Amino acid sequence: MRKITLALSAACLLFSLSHPVVAQASSPTPLYSGTTAAKLAEQAPIHWVSVAQIENSLMGRPPMAVGFDIDDTVLFSSPGFWRGKKTFSPDSEAYLKNPAFWQQMNNGWDEFSIPKESARALIAVHLKRGDQIWFITGRSQTKTESVTKTLQDAFMIPAANMNPVVFTGEQSRQNSKVATLEQKQIKIYYGDADSDITAARDAGARGIRVLRASNSTYKPLPQAGAFGEEVVVNSEY
């Protein structure tokens, strides 16, 4: 019986070797949704940097003013935006222009936002250096806000290093991000959006990209490294 089993196994092996599987060259298997090996091969190199590398690049430099975007940069705030859409405009993005939404978002809904660990590490580096921390966001300004305190508490920022959040949204009376970066003499600005990087460059600051989490409600996801900027590795969370 054993001889018969071995003979059958050998026959199967010979058959498989003489009949190789033909790959379907016209339909490459995607590595994950939205890309293929061919597309990845064409992608421009990304200038990845670690938090430690950023810290080393600042050695010997005096304390400075640094800025951070808020949503998807230091906070995963999609829960509040998700609730806002469901509450104020389930079938459109109109809620983003609704003052009632921003009043809620800026006054309590960040309790559902999750501080990003990459932001903790970056802010810790700048606090150790004695840098001034500014949060400059595209959110609309509201009559009151608790975002400043939320961020100060979440990232344990001493009062001496903390500044009130600057709102630059459509309904805000503040200046644009570029003007604010210039006014506050921001030397480094961290953000997840393309507009954060271009604003930093227009203001003469060093723009560093923080990755937006793939499950963020803010779609489509930007292409990190699109401008040749530095991109913080593992910063999606």
Coordinates of N, CA, C and O in Angstrom, one line a residue, residues 78-188:
S78 N -12.4 62.6 14.1 CA -13.5 62.2 13.2 C -14.8 61.9 13.9 O -15.9 62.1 13.4
P79 N -14.8 61.4 15.2 CA -16.0 61.1 15.8 C -16.9 62.3 15.9 O -18.1 62.3 15.7
G80 N -16.3 63.5 16.3 CA -17.1 64.7 16.3 C -17.7 65.2 15.0 O -18.8 65.6 14.9
F81 N -16.8 65.0 14.0 CA -17.3 65.4 12.6 C -18.4 64.4 12.1 O -19.3 64.9 11.4
W82 N -18.2 63.2 12.4 CA -19.2 62.2 12.1 C -20.5 62.5 12.7 O -21.6 62.5 12.0
R83 N -20.5 62.9 14.0 CA -21.8 63.2 14.7 C -22.3 64.5 14.1 O -23.6 64.6 13.9
G84 N -21.5 65.4 13.7 CA -22.0 66.7 13.1 C -22.7 66.5 11.8 O -23.7 67.1 11.6
K85 N -22.1 65.6 11.0 CA -22.8 65.3 9.7 C -24.1 64.7 9.9 O -25.1 65.0 9.3
K86 N -24.1 63.7 10.8 CA -25.4 63.0 11.1 C -26.5 63.9 11.7 O -27.7 63.8 11.4
T87 N -26.0 64.9 12.5 CA -27.0 65.8 13.1 C -27.5 66.9 12.2 O -28.7 67.2 12.2
F88 N -26.5 67.5 11.5 CA -26.9 68.7 10.8 C -27.1 68.6 9.3 O -27.8 69.3 8.7
S89 N -26.4 67.6 8.6 CA -26.6 67.4 7.2 C -26.2 66.0 6.8 O -25.2 65.8 6.2
P90 N -27.1 65.0 7.0 CA -26.7 63.6 6.8 C -26.4 63.3 5.3 O -25.6 62.4 5.0
D91 N -26.9 64.1 4.4 CA -26.8 63.8 3.0 C -25.8 64.7 2.3 O -25.7 64.7 1.0
S92 N -25.1 65.6 3.0 CA -24.2 66.5 2.4 C -23.1 67.0 3.4 O -23.1 66.6 4.5
E93 N -22.2 67.8 2.9 CA -21.2 68.4 3.7 C -21.5 69.8 4.2 O -20.7 70.5 4.7
A94 N -22.8 70.1 4.1 CA -23.2 71.5 4.5 C -23.0 71.8 5.9 O -22.9 72.9 6.3
Y95 N -22.9 70.7 6.8 CA -22.7 71.0 8.2 C -21.4 71.7 8.5 O -21.3 72.5 9.5
L96 N -20.4 71.6 7.6 CA -19.1 72.3 7.7 C -19.3 73.8 7.6 O -18.3 74.6 8.0
K97 N -20.4 74.3 7.1 CA -20.6 75.7 7.0 C -21.7 76.2 8.0 O -22.1 77.3 8.0
N98 N -22.1 75.3 8.9 CA -23.1 75.6 9.8 C -22.5 76.0 11.2 O -21.8 75.3 11.9
P99 N -22.8 77.3 11.6 CA -22.2 77.8 12.9 C -22.6 76.9 14.1 O -21.8 76.8 15.0
A100 N -23.8 76.3 14.0 CA -24.3 75.5 15.1 C -23.3 74.3 15.3 O -23.1 73.8 16.4
F101 N -22.9 73.7 14.2 CA -22.0 72.6 14.3 C -20.7 73.0 14.9 O -20.2 72.3 15.9
W102 N -20.1 74.1 14.5 CA -18.8 74.5 15.0 C -18.9 74.9 16.5 O -18.0 74.7 17.3
Q103 N -20.1 75.5 16.9 CA -20.2 75.8 18.3 C -20.2 74.5 19.2 O -19.6 74.5 20.2
Q104 N -20.8 73.4 18.7 CA -20.7 72.2 19.4 C -19.3 71.6 19.3 O -18.8 71.1 20.3
M105 N -18.7 71.6 18.1 CA -17.4 70.9 18.0 C -16.3 71.6 18.8 O -15.5 71.0 19.4
N106 N -16.4 73.0 18.9 CA -15.4 73.7 19.6 C -15.6 73.8 21.1 O -14.8 74.4 21.8
N107 N -16.8 73.3 21.5 CA -17.2 73.4 22.9 C -17.6 72.1 23.5 O -18.7 72.0 24.2
G108 N -16.9 71.1 23.3 CA -17.2 69.8 24.0 C -17.1 68.6 23.2 O -16.8 67.5 23.8
W109 N -17.3 68.6 21.9 CA -17.3 67.4 21.1 C -15.8 66.8 21.0 O -15.7 65.7 20.6
D110 N -14.8 67.6 21.3 CA -13.5 67.1 21.3 C -13.2 66.1 22.4 O -12.2 65.5 22.5
E111 N -14.2 66.0 23.3 CA -14.1 65.0 24.4 C -14.1 63.6 23.7 O -13.7 62.6 24.3
F112 N -14.6 63.5 22.5 CA -14.6 62.2 21.8 C -13.4 62.1 20.9 O -13.3 61.0 20.2
S113 N -12.6 63.1 20.8 CA -11.4 63.0 19.9 C -10.3 62.3 20.7 O -10.2 62.4 21.9
I114 N -9.4 61.6 19.9 CA -8.3 60.8 20.5 C -7.0 61.5 20.2 O -6.7 61.7 19.0
P115 N -6.2 61.9 21.2 CA -4.9 62.5 21.0 C -4.0 61.5 20.3 O -4.0 60.3 20.6
K116 N -3.3 61.9 19.3 CA -2.4 61.0 18.5 C -1.1 60.9 19.3 O -0.5 61.8 19.8
E117 N -0.6 59.6 19.3 CA 0.7 59.4 20.0 C 1.8 60.0 19.3 O 2.8 60.5 20.0
S118 N 1.8 60.1 18.0 CA 2.9 60.8 17.3 C 2.9 62.3 17.7 O 4.0 62.9 17.8
A119 N 1.8 62.9 17.9 CA 1.7 64.3 18.3 C 2.3 64.4 19.7 O 3.0 65.4 20.0
R120 N 2.0 63.5 20.6 CA 2.6 63.5 22.0 C 4.1 63.6 21.9 O 4.8 64.3 22.6
A121 N 4.7 62.7 21.0 CA 6.1 62.6 20.9 C 6.7 63.9 20.3 O 7.7 64.4 20.8
L122 N 6.0 64.5 19.3 CA 6.5 65.7 18.7 C 6.5 66.9 19.7 O 7.4 67.7 19.8
I123 N 5.3 67.0 20.3 CA 5.1 68.1 21.3 C 6.1 68.0 22.4 O 6.7 69.0 22.9
A124 N 6.4 66.8 22.9 CA 7.3 66.6 24.0 C 8.7 67.1 23.6 O 9.4 67.7 24.4
V125 N 9.1 66.8 22.4 CA 10.4 67.3 21.9 C 10.5 68.8 22.0 O 11.5 69.4 22.4
H126 N 9.4 69.5 21.5 CA 9.5 71.0 21.5 C 9.3 71.6 22.9 O 9.9 72.6 23.2
L127 N 8.6 70.9 23.8 CA 8.5 71.4 25.1 C 9.9 71.3 25.8 O 10.3 72.1 26.6
K128 N 10.6 70.2 25.6 CA 11.9 70.0 26.1 C 12.9 71.1 25.7 O 13.8 71.5 26.4
R129 N 12.7 71.6 24.5 CA 13.5 72.6 23.9 C 13.1 74.0 24.5 O 13.8 75.0 24.3
G130 N 11.9 74.1 25.1 CA 11.4 75.4 25.5 C 10.7 76.2 24.4 O 10.5 77.4 24.5
D131 N 10.3 75.5 23.3 CA 9.6 76.2 22.2 C 8.2 76.6 22.6 O 7.5 76.0 23.4
Q132 N 7.7 77.7 21.9 CA 6.3 78.1 22.1 C 5.5 77.3 21.2 O 5.8 77.1 20.0
I133 N 4.3 76.8 21.7 CA 3.4 75.9 20.9 C 2.2 76.7 20.5 O 1.5 77.3 21.3
W134 N 1.9 76.7 19.2 CA 0.7 77.3 18.6 C -0.1 76.2 17.9 O 0.5 75.4 17.2
F135 N -1.4 76.2 18.1 CA -2.3 75.4 17.3 C -3.1 76.3 16.4 O -3.8 77.2 16.8
I136 N -2.9 76.0 15.1 CA -3.5 76.9 14.1 C -4.4 76.0 13.2 O -3.9 75.1 12.5
T137 N -5.7 76.2 13.3 CA -6.6 75.3 12.6 C -7.5 75.9 11.6 O -7.8 77.1 11.7
G138 N -8.0 75.2 10.7 CA -8.9 75.6 9.7 C -10.4 75.6 10.2 O -11.3 75.9 9.4
R139 N -10.6 75.2 11.4 CA -11.9 75.3 12.0 C -12.4 76.7 12.0 O -11.7 77.7 12.1
S140 N -13.8 76.9 12.0 CA -14.4 78.2 12.1 C -14.3 78.6 13.6 O -14.5 77.8 14.5
Q141 N -14.2 79.9 13.7 CA -14.2 80.5 15.1 C -15.6 80.5 15.6 O -16.5 80.7 14.9
T142 N -15.7 80.4 17.0 CA -17.0 80.5 17.6 C -16.8 81.4 18.8 O -15.7 81.8 19.2
K143 N -18.0 81.8 19.4 CA -18.0 82.8 20.4 C -17.2 82.3 21.6 O -16.6 83.1 22.3
T144 N -17.3 81.1 21.9 CA -16.6 80.4 23.0 C -15.9 79.2 22.4 O -16.2 78.7 21.4
E145 N -14.9 78.7 23.2 CA -14.2 77.5 22.7 C -13.5 76.9 23.9 O -13.0 77.5 24.8
S146 N -13.5 75.5 23.9 CA -12.7 74.8 24.9 C -11.6 74.0 24.3 O -11.0 73.1 25.0
V147 N -11.3 74.2 23.0 CA -10.3 73.4 22.3 C -8.9 73.7 23.0 O -8.1 72.8 23.1
T148 N -8.6 75.0 23.3 CA -7.3 75.3 23.9 C -7.1 74.5 25.1 O -6.0 73.9 25.3
K149 N -8.0 74.5 26.0 CA -7.9 73.7 27.3 C -7.8 72.2 27.0 O -7.0 71.5 27.7
T150 N -8.6 71.7 26.1 CA -8.5 70.3 25.7 C -7.1 69.9 25.3 O -6.6 68.9 25.7
L151 N -6.5 70.7 24.4 CA -5.2 70.4 23.9 C -4.1 70.5 25.0 O -3.2 69.7 25.1
Q152 N -4.3 71.6 25.8 CA -3.3 71.8 26.8 C -3.3 70.6 27.8 O -2.2 70.1 28.2
D153 N -4.5 70.2 28.2 CA -4.6 69.0 29.1 C -4.1 67.7 28.5 O -3.4 66.9 29.1
A154 N -4.5 67.5 27.2 CA -4.2 66.2 26.6 C -2.7 66.0 26.4 O -2.2 64.9 26.5
F155 N -2.0 67.1 26.1 CA -0.6 67.0 25.8 C 0.3 67.6 26.9 O 1.5 67.7 26.7
M156 N -0.4 67.9 28.0 CA 0.4 68.4 29.2 C 1.3 69.5 28.9 O 2.5 69.4 29.2
I157 N 0.8 70.5 28.3 CA 1.6 71.7 27.9 C 1.5 72.7 29.0 O 0.5 73.2 29.4
P158 N 2.7 73.1 29.6 CA 2.7 74.2 30.6 C 2.1 75.5 30.0 O 2.3 75.8 28.8
A159 N 1.5 76.3 30.9 CA 0.9 77.5 30.5 C 2.0 78.5 29.8 O 1.6 79.2 28.9
A160 N 3.2 78.4 30.3 CA 4.3 79.2 29.7 C 4.6 78.9 28.3 O 5.1 79.8 27.5
N161 N 4.2 77.7 27.8 CA 4.5 77.3 26.4 C 3.3 77.3 25.6 O 3.4 77.2 24.3
M162 N 2.1 77.4 26.2 CA 0.8 77.3 25.5 C 0.3 78.7 25.0 O 0.4 79.6 25.8
N163 N -0.4 78.7 23.9 CA -1.0 79.9 23.4 C -2.4 79.5 23.0 O -2.7 78.3 22.6
P164 N -3.4 80.5 22.9 CA -4.7 80.2 22.5 C -4.8 79.7 21.1 O -4.0 80.1 20.2
V165 N -5.7 78.8 20.8 CA -5.9 78.2 19.5 C -6.3 79.4 18.5 O -7.1 80.2 18.9
V166 N -5.7 79.3 17.3 CA -6.0 80.3 16.3 C -6.9 79.6 15.3 O -6.5 78.6 14.7
F167 N -8.1 80.2 15.0 CA -9.0 79.6 14.1 C -9.0 80.4 12.8 O -9.1 81.7 12.8
T168 N -8.8 79.7 11.7 CA -8.7 80.4 10.4 C -9.8 80.0 9.4 O -9.6 80.2 8.2
G169 N -10.9 79.4 9.8 CA -11.9 78.9 8.9 C -12.6 80.0 8.2 O -12.5 81.2 8.5
E170 N -13.5 79.6 7.3 CA -14.3 80.5 6.5 C -15.1 81.5 7.3 O -15.2 82.7 6.9
Q171 N -15.6 81.1 8.4 CA -16.4 82.0 9.2 C -15.6 82.7 10.3 O -16.2 83.3 11.2
S172 N -14.3 82.5 10.3 CA -13.5 83.1 11.3 C -13.1 84.5 11.0 O -13.0 84.9 9.8
R173 N -12.9 85.3 11.9 CA -12.4 86.7 11.7 C -10.9 86.8 11.7 O -10.4 87.9 11.6
Q174 N -10.3 85.6 12.0 CA -8.8 85.6 12.0 C -8.3 85.7 10.6 O -9.0 85.5 9.6
N175 N -6.9 85.9 10.5 CA -6.3 85.9 9.2 C -6.1 84.5 8.7 O -6.4 83.5 9.4
S176 N -5.6 84.4 7.5 CA -5.4 83.1 6.9 C -4.2 82.4 7.6 O -3.5 83.0 8.4
K177 N -4.1 81.1 7.3 CA -3.0 80.3 7.9 C -1.6 80.9 7.6 O -0.7 81.1 8.4
V178 N -1.5 81.3 6.3 CA -0.2 81.9 5.9 C 0.1 83.2 6.7 O 1.2 83.3 7.3
A179 N -0.9 84.1 6.8 CA -0.7 85.3 7.5 C -0.4 85.0 9.0 O 0.5 85.7 9.6
T180 N -1.1 84.0 9.6 CA -0.9 83.7 11.0 C 0.5 83.1 11.2 O 1.2 83.5 12.2
L181 N 0.9 82.3 10.4 CA 2.3 81.7 10.5 C 3.3 82.8 10.5 O 4.3 82.8 11.2
E182 N 3.1 83.8 9.6 CA 4.1 84.9 9.5 C 4.0 85.8 10.8 O 5.0 86.1 11.3
Q183 N 2.8 86.1 11.2 CA 2.6 87.0 12.4 C 3.2 86.3 13.6 O 3.8 87.0 14.4
K184 N 3.0 85.0 13.8 CA 3.5 84.4 15.0 C 5.0 83.9 14.8 O 5.6 83.3 15.8
Q185 N 5.6 84.2 13.7 CA 7.0 83.8 13.4 C 7.2 82.3 13.6 O 8.2 81.9 14.2
I186 N 6.3 81.5 13.1 CA 6.4 80.1 13.2 C 7.5 79.6 12.3 O 7.6 79.9 11.1
K187 N 8.4 78.8 12.9 CA 9.5 78.2 12.2 C 9.3 76.8 11.6 O 9.8 76.4 10.6
I188 N 8.4 76.1 12.3 CA 8.1 74.7 11.9 C 6.5 74.6 12.0 O 6.0 75.0 13.0

